[in-house]
Amino acid sequence: MSTHDSSLATALDRLVPEPDVTGNWDAIVRAAGRRSRKRRAVTLAVAVAALAVGVSPVGGAIADGVADFSAWLRGTPGTPASATEQEAFEQANSRSWAGFPPGTELRKLISTTVAGHEVDLFGFRSGDTLCLRIVGRGLNGSPASSCAPIAALENAAAPVVVVQSDHAMGLANRPSASGEPVAPVAQATFGILADGVEAVELVGGDGTHRATVTANAFLYVGERPAVGTRIRRVFAIGADGRRTEVPFASAPFDTWDWPAPSHDRPAGPSEVERKVAGGEIGWVLRREERGEAPHADAPYLRTAMLRNVEFARLVTPDPASNLRVLIAVGPGAPEAARAGQRFLCAFLVSGSGAGGGCNLLDDPFSIAPFWLGESIAEGGDQYATLSGLASDDVDRLELFLATGESRPIPLRDNAWAIQAARADRPYRVVAYDREGRIIGIQDMGAHDALAPRPAGDWRTLLTVHDSRGQVGEVRVAPSSDGGQCHEIRLPGGAGGSGCTPKHVPAGTPKLLLGVQPGRGSAWLNGRVAADVATIDVVFDDGHVETVTPTQGLVLLPLPPGTTSEASTVAKVVGRDASGRQIAVYRAGTVMSD
Amino acid sequence: MLRADPLPELELLYRREISRYVRVARAIVGEEQAALDAVQEAFTRAVEKRRSFRRRGPLEAWVWRIVVHEARKRAAAGSRRAPAPDEGFAAGNGRPDADAEVRAAVAALPERQRLAVFLRYYADLDYAAIASTLGIEPGTVAATLNAAHRKLESTLKEPAA
């Protein structure tokens, strides 16, 4: 630089000094999200109009301005299913108490043969979702349907949207003689393609595979894969040969093979602007008959938490979706009824089942002004459903994905539900009041990357026989953070697992227990805090059984006749070494499915 | 068509380079708050429109184009509001404006030369990045900057009146 250059630089420096700014990235993401939502609202209006004239097949005209997936959004991929195939779908659908809307039309996308079995992939549209249905002739575990929200196609970061991975078909009816899992006949991974995708490459534990690609869909079926084989990465390959990695969350295997999260931290605002307390749902307290009444035969009404329910309504937060939320009030377990307690429960009801939880009706929003639950039908589902209740303080809810994108959450009559890609975890849900102030923030999956995992050899800690001679087992292993991981296996395959951190966070309940089925029997199992020396299991008839936890773990077969749906355990009392009561667990106060 | 979401890269650019964006925007619009607003708006548009980024060039150049465009738009809107004489660069709280001639000389440059100077000196962009941002050939950047230098240096050589 010459002297004059230097002088010029100095003069220019004086004219515009380097600013001292930090910026506000969150504000940018929020502002961009708001504008996107405005555009999407127009698109949605068109979609709803299409629905008004009946359920459309896949590819009903719903969206403008979406080029990549236009074959799905505008056209009709594949060919109409045969009358037999359509009838089989309708019959199966009519038997489901939470099925897809009548009139849903199937399109056949891909057919292949695996291990002598014909496997077909169908597509259909249901509300604001596009669904794929895998049918393997003569293979159990099928038919099975998985769905992706249409919004996923509108906002896709890659030209492939994986809908399901490693769906097992042709499972053995029972484990091997050694009790180890048995490999299925086939495992299917499938999804939706944009125009221009020439191939889909899947990288699994057993090598790299090319999927069958046609009708803007892809299907890969692994034949007799080794136990635990999973697809780990997915790539789209364009006409020019360029490979693009597709956002993807591989299916977990067994207890500990969970995929590492793609993102370390959630996005979105992080500070509550107004604190609220004592929230309630007025219409529920007044017993107003909003929404619709649940079907009397719905199996979820037979679960322990919903026994003797006094008030129940089904709310559909988004009219364009088949996701519904059951809001119920009841006493839960008999012991709670005797104590005069009432619980407020919320169950997500979808085509694949129902699950939820309860809280005390007196103060249901003591932790936050809304509940946050996450549901998937099976491990390979690429889209989870987030759902819950919101108190009357909440005017609107917003979902922030880890990618930075945000979406408004359908909220009606205090119930909410939305689907989100598991590859976009961790999620953040933000609640706003009527003035637009943030009154609640909750994350889901924010600690996945930090969660302790097994980091050593497993050993059997407890082996317990029930009255029929069946064996339940607890195994333990050191965890990556210096704590202990445990795995509970019950007859018939039920059980549970988890890791107790070396430093247990303050506020963690002292009794983390549950009742689970075990092939004709039921088992009380779980873990307790380090200072719980004994537990008293109190049954409805007043009988008490005292158990000493082993390294904080409990496994107790319950008397014959006890089931997980009709537990006779009234409560469990935790006592310290001096015999002093330090915790109580009441059946029906924990999450259940 | 095959592309990954550039949102994380945009966030990184924003967090790492915001001072440079604001500095160039301020040079164009003349006032720091307006410059900040221009950069916020530019990045909001970038986030919103990121799916249209085809990766035919560097993301940074694409973002620079949006920032410069947004700042120019605001500068043009400001000029339509009849700016005060000598508006453009802040003189600083009542201090004697020793750089008035330089400021005037910069303001007198043709817009392409002026923007090239800003991107070169305030953003430290190389010729290729400047060319990509301004939509001109890299060889043209050198000529453009040379012409601007000659005019500005002649101002610096002359003693202030």
PDB file of C-alpha atoms in Angstrom, chain A residues 39-295:
ATOM      1  CA  ARG A  39     -47.361 -16.610   3.117  1.00  0.00           C
ATOM      2  CA  ARG A  40     -48.182 -20.041   4.441  1.00  0.00           C
ATOM      3  CA  ALA A  41     -51.557 -18.857   5.669  1.00  0.00           C
ATOM      4  CA  VAL A  42     -52.524 -18.179   2.070  1.00  0.00           C
ATOM      5  CA  THR A  43     -51.351 -21.639   1.069  1.00  0.00           C
ATOM      6  CA  LEU A  44     -53.247 -23.227   3.933  1.00  0.00           C
ATOM      7  CA  ALA A  45     -56.422 -21.457   2.963  1.00  0.00           C
ATOM      8  CA  VAL A  46     -56.206 -23.113  -0.428  1.00  0.00           C
ATOM      9  CA  ALA A  47     -55.542 -26.447   1.244  1.00  0.00           C
ATOM     10  CA  VAL A  48     -58.578 -26.135   3.466  1.00  0.00           C
ATOM     11  CA  ALA A  49     -60.680 -25.216   0.483  1.00  0.00           C
ATOM     12  CA  ALA A  50     -59.555 -28.412  -1.210  1.00  0.00           C
ATOM     13  CA  LEU A  51     -60.519 -30.414   1.852  1.00  0.00           C
ATOM     14  CA  ALA A  52     -63.946 -28.861   1.930  1.00  0.00           C
ATOM     15  CA  VAL A  53     -64.942 -30.757  -1.191  1.00  0.00           C
ATOM     16  CA  GLY A  54     -63.793 -34.063   0.193  1.00  0.00           C
ATOM     17  CA  VAL A  55     -60.635 -35.865   1.130  1.00  0.00           C
ATOM     18  CA  SER A  56     -58.338 -35.605  -1.810  1.00  0.00           C
ATOM     19  CA  PRO A  57     -55.879 -38.221  -2.964  1.00  0.00           C
ATOM     20  CA  VAL A  58     -52.184 -37.587  -2.623  1.00  0.00           C
ATOM     21  CA  GLY A  59     -51.251 -34.605  -4.629  1.00  0.00           C
ATOM     22  CA  GLY A  60     -54.492 -32.668  -4.452  1.00  0.00           C
ATOM     23  CA  ALA A  61     -53.860 -29.153  -5.626  1.00  0.00           C
ATOM     24  CA  ILE A  62     -52.809 -27.423  -2.494  1.00  0.00           C
ATOM     25  CA  ALA A  63     -49.827 -25.241  -2.906  1.00  0.00           C
ATOM     26  CA  ASP A  64     -48.403 -22.582  -5.064  1.00  0.00           C
ATOM     27  CA  GLY A  65     -44.807 -21.554  -5.138  1.00  0.00           C
ATOM     28  CA  VAL A  66     -43.439 -24.935  -4.162  1.00  0.00           C
ATOM     29  CA  ALA A  67     -41.426 -26.238  -7.048  1.00  0.00           C
ATOM     30  CA  ASP A  68     -39.417 -29.121  -5.690  1.00  0.00           C
ATOM     31  CA  PHE A  69     -42.237 -31.314  -4.455  1.00  0.00           C
ATOM     32  CA  SER A  70     -44.791 -30.182  -6.983  1.00  0.00           C
ATOM     33  CA  ALA A  71     -45.401 -33.765  -8.110  1.00  0.00           C
ATOM     34  CA  TRP A  72     -46.748 -34.476  -4.639  1.00  0.00           C
ATOM     35  CA  LEU A  73     -48.347 -31.133  -3.997  1.00  0.00           C
ATOM     36  CA  ARG A  74     -50.015 -30.698  -7.380  1.00  0.00           C
ATOM     37  CA  GLY A  75     -49.942 -33.956  -9.237  1.00  0.00           C
ATOM     38  CA  THR A  76     -50.917 -37.536  -8.637  1.00  0.00           C
ATOM     39  CA  PRO A  77     -47.835 -39.678  -8.115  1.00  0.00           C
ATOM     40  CA  GLY A  78     -48.109 -43.346  -8.883  1.00  0.00           C
ATOM     41  CA  THR A  79     -51.282 -45.028  -9.996  1.00  0.00           C
ATOM     42  CA  PRO A  80     -54.621 -45.571  -8.269  1.00  0.00           C
ATOM     43  CA  ALA A  81     -54.614 -48.584  -5.980  1.00  0.00           C
ATOM     44  CA  SER A  82     -56.626 -51.546  -7.176  1.00  0.00           C
ATOM     45  CA  ALA A  83     -60.156 -51.961  -5.891  1.00  0.00           C
ATOM     46  CA  THR A  84     -58.974 -54.856  -3.714  1.00  0.00           C
ATOM     47  CA  GLU A  85     -56.144 -52.826  -2.221  1.00  0.00           C
ATOM     48  CA  GLN A  86     -58.425 -49.858  -1.618  1.00  0.00           C
ATOM     49  CA  GLU A  87     -61.023 -52.073   0.011  1.00  0.00           C
ATOM     50  CA  ALA A  88     -58.437 -53.711   2.281  1.00  0.00           C
ATOM     51  CA  PHE A  89     -57.294 -50.263   3.382  1.00  0.00           C
ATOM     52  CA  GLU A  90     -60.829 -49.102   4.055  1.00  0.00           C
ATOM     53  CA  GLN A  91     -61.651 -52.218   6.046  1.00  0.00           C
ATOM     54  CA  ALA A  92     -58.550 -51.835   8.202  1.00  0.00           C
ATOM     55  CA  ASN A  93     -59.275 -48.149   8.591  1.00  0.00           C
ATOM     56  CA  SER A  94     -62.859 -48.723   9.657  1.00  0.00           C
ATOM     57  CA  ARG A  95     -61.675 -51.069  12.407  1.00  0.00           C
ATOM     58  CA  SER A  96     -59.443 -48.351  13.843  1.00  0.00           C
ATOM     59  CA  TRP A  97     -61.093 -46.102  16.393  1.00  0.00           C
ATOM     60  CA  ALA A  98     -58.814 -43.250  15.396  1.00  0.00           C
ATOM     61  CA  GLY A  99     -58.365 -43.999  11.732  1.00  0.00           C
ATOM     62  CA  PHE A 100     -58.000 -41.876   8.650  1.00  0.00           C
ATOM     63  CA  PRO A 101     -61.062 -40.075   7.275  1.00  0.00           C
ATOM     64  CA  PRO A 102     -63.515 -42.133   5.222  1.00  0.00           C
ATOM     65  CA  GLY A 103     -62.959 -41.730   1.507  1.00  0.00           C
ATOM     66  CA  THR A 104     -59.170 -41.567   1.754  1.00  0.00           C
ATOM     67  CA  GLU A 105     -57.833 -42.726  -1.604  1.00  0.00           C
ATOM     68  CA  LEU A 106     -54.689 -44.803  -1.975  1.00  0.00           C
ATOM     69  CA  ARG A 107     -52.142 -44.386  -4.756  1.00  0.00           C
ATOM     70  CA  LYS A 108     -49.754 -47.220  -5.514  1.00  0.00           C
ATOM     71  CA  LEU A 109     -46.192 -45.929  -5.726  1.00  0.00           C
ATOM     72  CA  ILE A 110     -43.673 -48.767  -5.697  1.00  0.00           C
ATOM     73  CA  SER A 111     -43.836 -52.560  -5.802  1.00  0.00           C
ATOM     74  CA  THR A 112     -40.986 -54.938  -5.098  1.00  0.00           C
ATOM     75  CA  THR A 113     -40.351 -58.456  -3.836  1.00  0.00           C
ATOM     76  CA  VAL A 114     -38.321 -59.373  -0.781  1.00  0.00           C
ATOM     77  CA  ALA A 115     -37.608 -62.913   0.395  1.00  0.00           C
ATOM     78  CA  GLY A 116     -40.464 -64.146  -1.750  1.00  0.00           C
ATOM     79  CA  HIS A 117     -42.909 -61.627  -0.345  1.00  0.00           C
ATOM     80  CA  GLU A 118     -44.515 -58.873  -2.391  1.00  0.00           C
ATOM     81  CA  VAL A 119     -44.011 -55.476  -0.810  1.00  0.00           C
ATOM     82  CA  ASP A 120     -46.008 -52.440  -1.971  1.00  0.00           C
ATOM     83  CA  LEU A 121     -45.679 -48.815  -1.020  1.00  0.00           C
ATOM     84  CA  PHE A 122     -48.845 -46.718  -1.190  1.00  0.00           C
ATOM     85  CA  GLY A 123     -49.416 -43.022  -0.623  1.00  0.00           C
ATOM     86  CA  PHE A 124     -52.401 -41.028   0.485  1.00  0.00           C
ATOM     87  CA  ARG A 125     -53.293 -37.691   1.909  1.00  0.00           C
ATOM     88  CA  SER A 126     -54.946 -37.225   5.283  1.00  0.00           C
ATOM     89  CA  GLY A 127     -55.704 -33.690   6.356  1.00  0.00           C
ATOM     90  CA  ASP A 128     -52.499 -31.703   6.391  1.00  0.00           C
ATOM     91  CA  THR A 129     -50.281 -34.762   6.145  1.00  0.00           C
ATOM     92  CA  LEU A 130     -48.975 -36.959   3.368  1.00  0.00           C
ATOM     93  CA  CYS A 131     -48.817 -40.580   4.383  1.00  0.00           C
ATOM     94  CA  LEU A 132     -47.031 -43.640   3.081  1.00  0.00           C
ATOM     95  CA  ARG A 133     -48.315 -47.133   3.750  1.00  0.00           C
ATOM     96  CA  ILE A 134     -46.121 -50.202   3.490  1.00  0.00           C
ATOM     97  CA  VAL A 135     -47.796 -53.527   2.783  1.00  0.00           C
ATOM     98  CA  GLY A 136     -45.802 -56.748   2.869  1.00  0.00           C
ATOM     99  CA  ARG A 137     -47.860 -59.747   1.787  1.00  0.00           C
ATOM    100  CA  GLY A 138     -47.620 -62.465   4.401  1.00  0.00           C
ATOM    101  CA  LEU A 139     -45.412 -60.370   6.668  1.00  0.00           C
ATOM    102  CA  ASN A 140     -46.553 -59.299  10.092  1.00  0.00           C
ATOM    103  CA  GLY A 141     -45.747 -55.762  11.104  1.00  0.00           C
ATOM    104  CA  SER A 142     -47.634 -54.614   8.034  1.00  0.00           C
ATOM    105  CA  PRO A 143     -49.626 -52.823   6.794  1.00  0.00           C
ATOM    106  CA  ALA A 144     -48.225 -49.807   8.573  1.00  0.00           C
ATOM    107  CA  SER A 145     -48.664 -46.128   7.805  1.00  0.00           C
ATOM    108  CA  SER A 146     -46.365 -43.187   8.563  1.00  0.00           C
ATOM    109  CA  CYS A 147     -47.067 -39.567   7.778  1.00  0.00           C
ATOM    110  CA  ALA A 148     -45.209 -36.340   7.217  1.00  0.00           C
ATOM    111  CA  PRO A 149     -46.810 -32.920   7.525  1.00  0.00           C
ATOM    112  CA  ILE A 150     -47.247 -31.053   4.255  1.00  0.00           C
ATOM    113  CA  ALA A 151     -45.352 -28.192   5.875  1.00  0.00           C
ATOM    114  CA  ALA A 152     -42.307 -30.462   5.842  1.00  0.00           C
ATOM    115  CA  LEU A 153     -42.387 -30.473   2.055  1.00  0.00           C
ATOM    116  CA  GLU A 154     -42.895 -26.731   1.899  1.00  0.00           C
ATOM    117  CA  ASN A 155     -39.869 -26.130   4.086  1.00  0.00           C
ATOM    118  CA  ALA A 156     -37.708 -29.089   3.132  1.00  0.00           C
ATOM    119  CA  ALA A 157     -33.981 -28.445   3.302  1.00  0.00           C
ATOM    120  CA  ALA A 158     -33.295 -31.316   0.906  1.00  0.00           C
ATOM    121  CA  PRO A 159     -35.150 -32.816  -2.056  1.00  0.00           C
ATOM    122  CA  VAL A 160     -35.944 -35.972  -0.123  1.00  0.00           C
ATOM    123  CA  VAL A 161     -38.217 -36.287   2.889  1.00  0.00           C
ATOM    124  CA  VAL A 162     -37.697 -39.569   4.694  1.00  0.00           C
ATOM    125  CA  VAL A 163     -40.936 -40.660   6.341  1.00  0.00           C
ATOM    126  CA  GLN A 164     -40.010 -43.947   8.001  1.00  0.00           C
ATOM    127  CA  SER A 165     -36.811 -45.905   8.501  1.00  0.00           C
ATOM    128  CA  ASP A 166     -36.101 -49.535   9.311  1.00  0.00           C
ATOM    129  CA  HIS A 167     -39.703 -50.531   9.716  1.00  0.00           C
ATOM    130  CA  ALA A 168     -39.554 -54.228  10.634  1.00  0.00           C
ATOM    131  CA  MET A 169     -41.771 -56.763   8.860  1.00  0.00           C
ATOM    132  CA  GLY A 170     -41.916 -60.496   9.359  1.00  0.00           C
ATOM    133  CA  LEU A 171     -40.991 -60.492  13.012  1.00  0.00           C
ATOM    134  CA  ALA A 172     -40.774 -63.754  14.915  1.00  0.00           C
ATOM    135  CA  ASN A 173     -43.604 -64.143  17.380  1.00  0.00           C
ATOM    136  CA  ARG A 174     -41.230 -64.662  20.249  1.00  0.00           C
ATOM    137  CA  PRO A 175     -37.599 -63.994  21.105  1.00  0.00           C
ATOM    138  CA  SER A 176     -35.004 -66.667  20.605  1.00  0.00           C
ATOM    139  CA  ALA A 177     -34.476 -69.292  23.276  1.00  0.00           C
ATOM    140  CA  SER A 178     -31.702 -67.139  24.743  1.00  0.00           C
ATOM    141  CA  GLY A 179     -34.084 -64.217  25.024  1.00  0.00           C
ATOM    142  CA  GLU A 180     -32.172 -62.153  22.483  1.00  0.00           C
ATOM    143  CA  PRO A 181     -34.045 -60.306  19.728  1.00  0.00           C
ATOM    144  CA  VAL A 182     -34.596 -62.040  16.404  1.00  0.00           C
ATOM    145  CA  ALA A 183     -34.005 -60.306  13.085  1.00  0.00           C
ATOM    146  CA  PRO A 184     -37.080 -59.572  10.961  1.00  0.00           C
ATOM    147  CA  VAL A 185     -37.532 -60.880   7.450  1.00  0.00           C
ATOM    148  CA  ALA A 186     -37.356 -57.341   6.081  1.00  0.00           C
ATOM    149  CA  GLN A 187     -36.757 -53.751   7.149  1.00  0.00           C
ATOM    150  CA  ALA A 188     -38.193 -50.927   5.057  1.00  0.00           C
ATOM    151  CA  THR A 189     -37.091 -47.324   4.728  1.00  0.00           C
ATOM    152  CA  PHE A 190     -39.190 -45.050   2.548  1.00  0.00           C
ATOM    153  CA  GLY A 191     -40.027 -41.468   1.781  1.00  0.00           C
ATOM    154  CA  ILE A 192     -41.025 -38.742  -0.657  1.00  0.00           C
ATOM    155  CA  LEU A 193     -38.924 -37.277  -3.456  1.00  0.00           C
ATOM    156  CA  ALA A 194     -38.818 -33.963  -5.225  1.00  0.00           C
ATOM    157  CA  ASP A 195     -38.609 -33.739  -8.981  1.00  0.00           C
ATOM    158  CA  GLY A 196     -35.131 -34.241 -10.341  1.00  0.00           C
ATOM    159  CA  VAL A 197     -33.872 -36.730  -7.788  1.00  0.00           C
ATOM    160  CA  GLU A 198     -32.259 -39.546  -9.706  1.00  0.00           C
ATOM    161  CA  ALA A 199     -31.357 -41.819  -6.828  1.00  0.00           C
ATOM    162  CA  VAL A 200     -31.451 -42.208  -3.086  1.00  0.00           C
ATOM    163  CA  GLU A 201     -28.482 -43.709  -1.327  1.00  0.00           C
ATOM    164  CA  LEU A 202     -28.796 -45.143   2.153  1.00  0.00           C
ATOM    165  CA  VAL A 203     -25.792 -45.819   4.333  1.00  0.00           C
ATOM    166  CA  GLY A 204     -26.451 -48.496   6.894  1.00  0.00           C
ATOM    167  CA  GLY A 205     -24.547 -50.592   9.338  1.00  0.00           C
ATOM    168  CA  ASP A 206     -24.344 -53.254   6.635  1.00  0.00           C
ATOM    169  CA  GLY A 207     -23.132 -51.063   3.786  1.00  0.00           C
ATOM    170  CA  THR A 208     -24.467 -48.596   1.236  1.00  0.00           C
ATOM    171  CA  HIS A 209     -27.699 -49.296  -0.619  1.00  0.00           C
ATOM    172  CA  ARG A 210     -29.596 -47.726  -3.502  1.00  0.00           C
ATOM    173  CA  ALA A 211     -33.342 -47.397  -2.982  1.00  0.00           C
ATOM    174  CA  THR A 212     -35.967 -48.101  -5.606  1.00  0.00           C
ATOM    175  CA  VAL A 213     -37.000 -44.691  -6.928  1.00  0.00           C
ATOM    176  CA  THR A 214     -40.191 -44.112  -8.855  1.00  0.00           C
ATOM    177  CA  ALA A 215     -43.389 -42.068  -8.692  1.00  0.00           C
ATOM    178  CA  ASN A 216     -41.615 -39.384  -6.634  1.00  0.00           C
ATOM    179  CA  ALA A 217     -41.108 -41.863  -3.815  1.00  0.00           C
ATOM    180  CA  PHE A 218     -38.336 -44.154  -2.685  1.00  0.00           C
ATOM    181  CA  LEU A 219     -38.336 -47.520  -0.983  1.00  0.00           C
ATOM    182  CA  TYR A 220     -35.490 -49.604   0.301  1.00  0.00           C
ATOM    183  CA  VAL A 221     -36.211 -52.989   1.842  1.00  0.00           C
ATOM    184  CA  GLY A 222     -33.344 -54.786   3.501  1.00  0.00           C
ATOM    185  CA  GLU A 223     -33.740 -58.564   3.357  1.00  0.00           C
ATOM    186  CA  ARG A 224     -33.051 -60.466   6.558  1.00  0.00           C
ATOM    187  CA  PRO A 225     -30.766 -57.802   8.015  1.00  0.00           C
ATOM    188  CA  ALA A 226     -28.569 -58.648  10.971  1.00  0.00           C
ATOM    189  CA  VAL A 227     -30.142 -57.819  14.316  1.00  0.00           C
ATOM    190  CA  GLY A 228     -29.732 -54.137  15.062  1.00  0.00           C
ATOM    191  CA  THR A 229     -28.914 -53.095  11.496  1.00  0.00           C
ATOM    192  CA  ARG A 230     -29.951 -49.499  11.007  1.00  0.00           C
ATOM    193  CA  ILE A 231     -29.843 -46.901   8.244  1.00  0.00           C
ATOM    194  CA  ARG A 232     -27.553 -44.150   9.501  1.00  0.00           C
ATOM    195  CA  ARG A 233     -27.398 -41.588   6.695  1.00  0.00           C
ATOM    196  CA  VAL A 234     -29.433 -40.785   3.603  1.00  0.00           C
ATOM    197  CA  PHE A 235     -28.263 -38.988   0.470  1.00  0.00           C
ATOM    198  CA  ALA A 236     -30.185 -37.621  -2.480  1.00  0.00           C
ATOM    199  CA  ILE A 237     -28.442 -37.800  -5.837  1.00  0.00           C
ATOM    200  CA  GLY A 238     -29.435 -35.380  -8.535  1.00  0.00           C
ATOM    201  CA  ALA A 239     -29.318 -35.669 -12.294  1.00  0.00           C
ATOM    202  CA  ASP A 240     -25.922 -33.968 -12.256  1.00  0.00           C
ATOM    203  CA  GLY A 241     -24.606 -36.571  -9.853  1.00  0.00           C
ATOM    204  CA  ARG A 242     -24.389 -34.208  -6.919  1.00  0.00           C
ATOM    205  CA  ARG A 243     -25.034 -35.830  -3.552  1.00  0.00           C
ATOM    206  CA  THR A 244     -26.939 -33.972  -0.853  1.00  0.00           C
ATOM    207  CA  GLU A 245     -27.257 -35.350   2.639  1.00  0.00           C
ATOM    208  CA  VAL A 246     -30.850 -35.527   3.799  1.00  0.00           C
ATOM    209  CA  PRO A 247     -31.829 -34.545   7.362  1.00  0.00           C
ATOM    210  CA  PHE A 248     -32.481 -37.857   9.040  1.00  0.00           C
ATOM    211  CA  ALA A 249     -32.842 -39.433  12.470  1.00  0.00           C
ATOM    212  CA  SER A 250     -31.990 -43.111  12.462  1.00  0.00           C
ATOM    213  CA  ALA A 251     -34.219 -45.526  14.324  1.00  0.00           C
ATOM    214  CA  PRO A 252     -33.023 -46.548  17.760  1.00  0.00           C
ATOM    215  CA  PHE A 253     -32.201 -50.159  18.411  1.00  0.00           C
ATOM    216  CA  ASP A 254     -32.697 -51.886  21.730  1.00  0.00           C
ATOM    217  CA  THR A 255     -32.134 -49.651  24.701  1.00  0.00           C
ATOM    218  CA  TRP A 256     -29.037 -47.669  24.050  1.00  0.00           C
ATOM    219  CA  ASP A 257     -28.477 -47.350  20.347  1.00  0.00           C
ATOM    220  CA  TRP A 258     -30.130 -43.954  20.052  1.00  0.00           C
ATOM    221  CA  PRO A 259     -29.047 -41.632  17.283  1.00  0.00           C
ATOM    222  CA  ALA A 260     -26.827 -38.737  18.234  1.00  0.00           C
ATOM    223  CA  PRO A 261     -28.744 -35.457  17.859  1.00  0.00           C
ATOM    224  CA  SER A 262     -28.036 -33.397  14.745  1.00  0.00           C
ATOM    225  CA  HIS A 263     -28.174 -30.148  16.667  1.00  0.00           C
ATOM    226  CA  ASP A 264     -26.680 -29.274  20.036  1.00  0.00           C
ATOM    227  CA  ARG A 265     -29.123 -26.678  21.229  1.00  0.00           C
ATOM    228  CA  PRO A 266     -32.624 -25.421  20.597  1.00  0.00           C
ATOM    229  CA  ALA A 267     -33.333 -22.207  18.730  1.00  0.00           C
ATOM    230  CA  GLY A 268     -35.745 -19.420  19.590  1.00  0.00           C
ATOM    231  CA  PRO A 269     -36.148 -16.938  22.403  1.00  0.00           C
ATOM    232  CA  SER A 270     -34.741 -17.917  25.753  1.00  0.00           C
ATOM    233  CA  GLU A 271     -36.215 -15.466  28.239  1.00  0.00           C
ATOM    234  CA  VAL A 272     -39.681 -15.393  29.763  1.00  0.00           C
ATOM    235  CA  GLU A 273     -41.031 -11.848  29.669  1.00  0.00           C
ATOM    236  CA  ARG A 274     -43.908 -12.295  32.125  1.00  0.00           C
ATOM    237  CA  LYS A 275     -44.256 -14.905  34.810  1.00  0.00           C
ATOM    238  CA  VAL A 276     -47.680 -16.439  35.341  1.00  0.00           C
ATOM    239  CA  ALA A 277     -48.848 -18.802  38.059  1.00  0.00           C
ATOM    240  CA  GLY A 278     -51.964 -20.718  39.013  1.00  0.00           C
ATOM    241  CA  GLY A 279     -53.172 -21.341  35.490  1.00  0.00           C
ATOM    242  CA  GLU A 280     -56.378 -23.221  34.793  1.00  0.00           C
ATOM    243  CA  ILE A 281     -58.705 -24.234  31.985  1.00  0.00           C
ATOM    244  CA  GLY A 282     -61.982 -22.549  32.754  1.00  0.00           C
ATOM    245  CA  TRP A 283     -64.239 -24.496  30.409  1.00  0.00           C
ATOM    246  CA  VAL A 284     -63.021 -27.801  31.819  1.00  0.00           C
ATOM    247  CA  LEU A 285     -63.665 -26.648  35.379  1.00  0.00           C
ATOM    248  CA  ARG A 286     -67.154 -25.550  34.275  1.00  0.00           C
ATOM    249  CA  ARG A 287     -67.635 -28.904  32.478  1.00  0.00           C
ATOM    250  CA  GLU A 288     -68.587 -27.261  29.200  1.00  0.00           C
ATOM    251  CA  GLU A 289     -69.087 -29.780  26.414  1.00  0.00           C
ATOM    252  CA  ARG A 290     -66.618 -28.429  23.903  1.00  0.00           C
ATOM    253  CA  GLY A 291     -65.116 -30.523  21.128  1.00  0.00           C
ATOM    254  CA  GLU A 292     -66.716 -33.922  20.894  1.00  0.00           C
ATOM    255  CA  ALA A 293     -67.382 -36.834  23.206  1.00  0.00           C
ATOM    256  CA  PRO A 294     -64.887 -39.711  22.986  1.00  0.00           C
ATOM    257  CA  HIS A 295     -66.140 -43.034  21.711  1.00  0.00           C
TER     258      HIS A 295
END
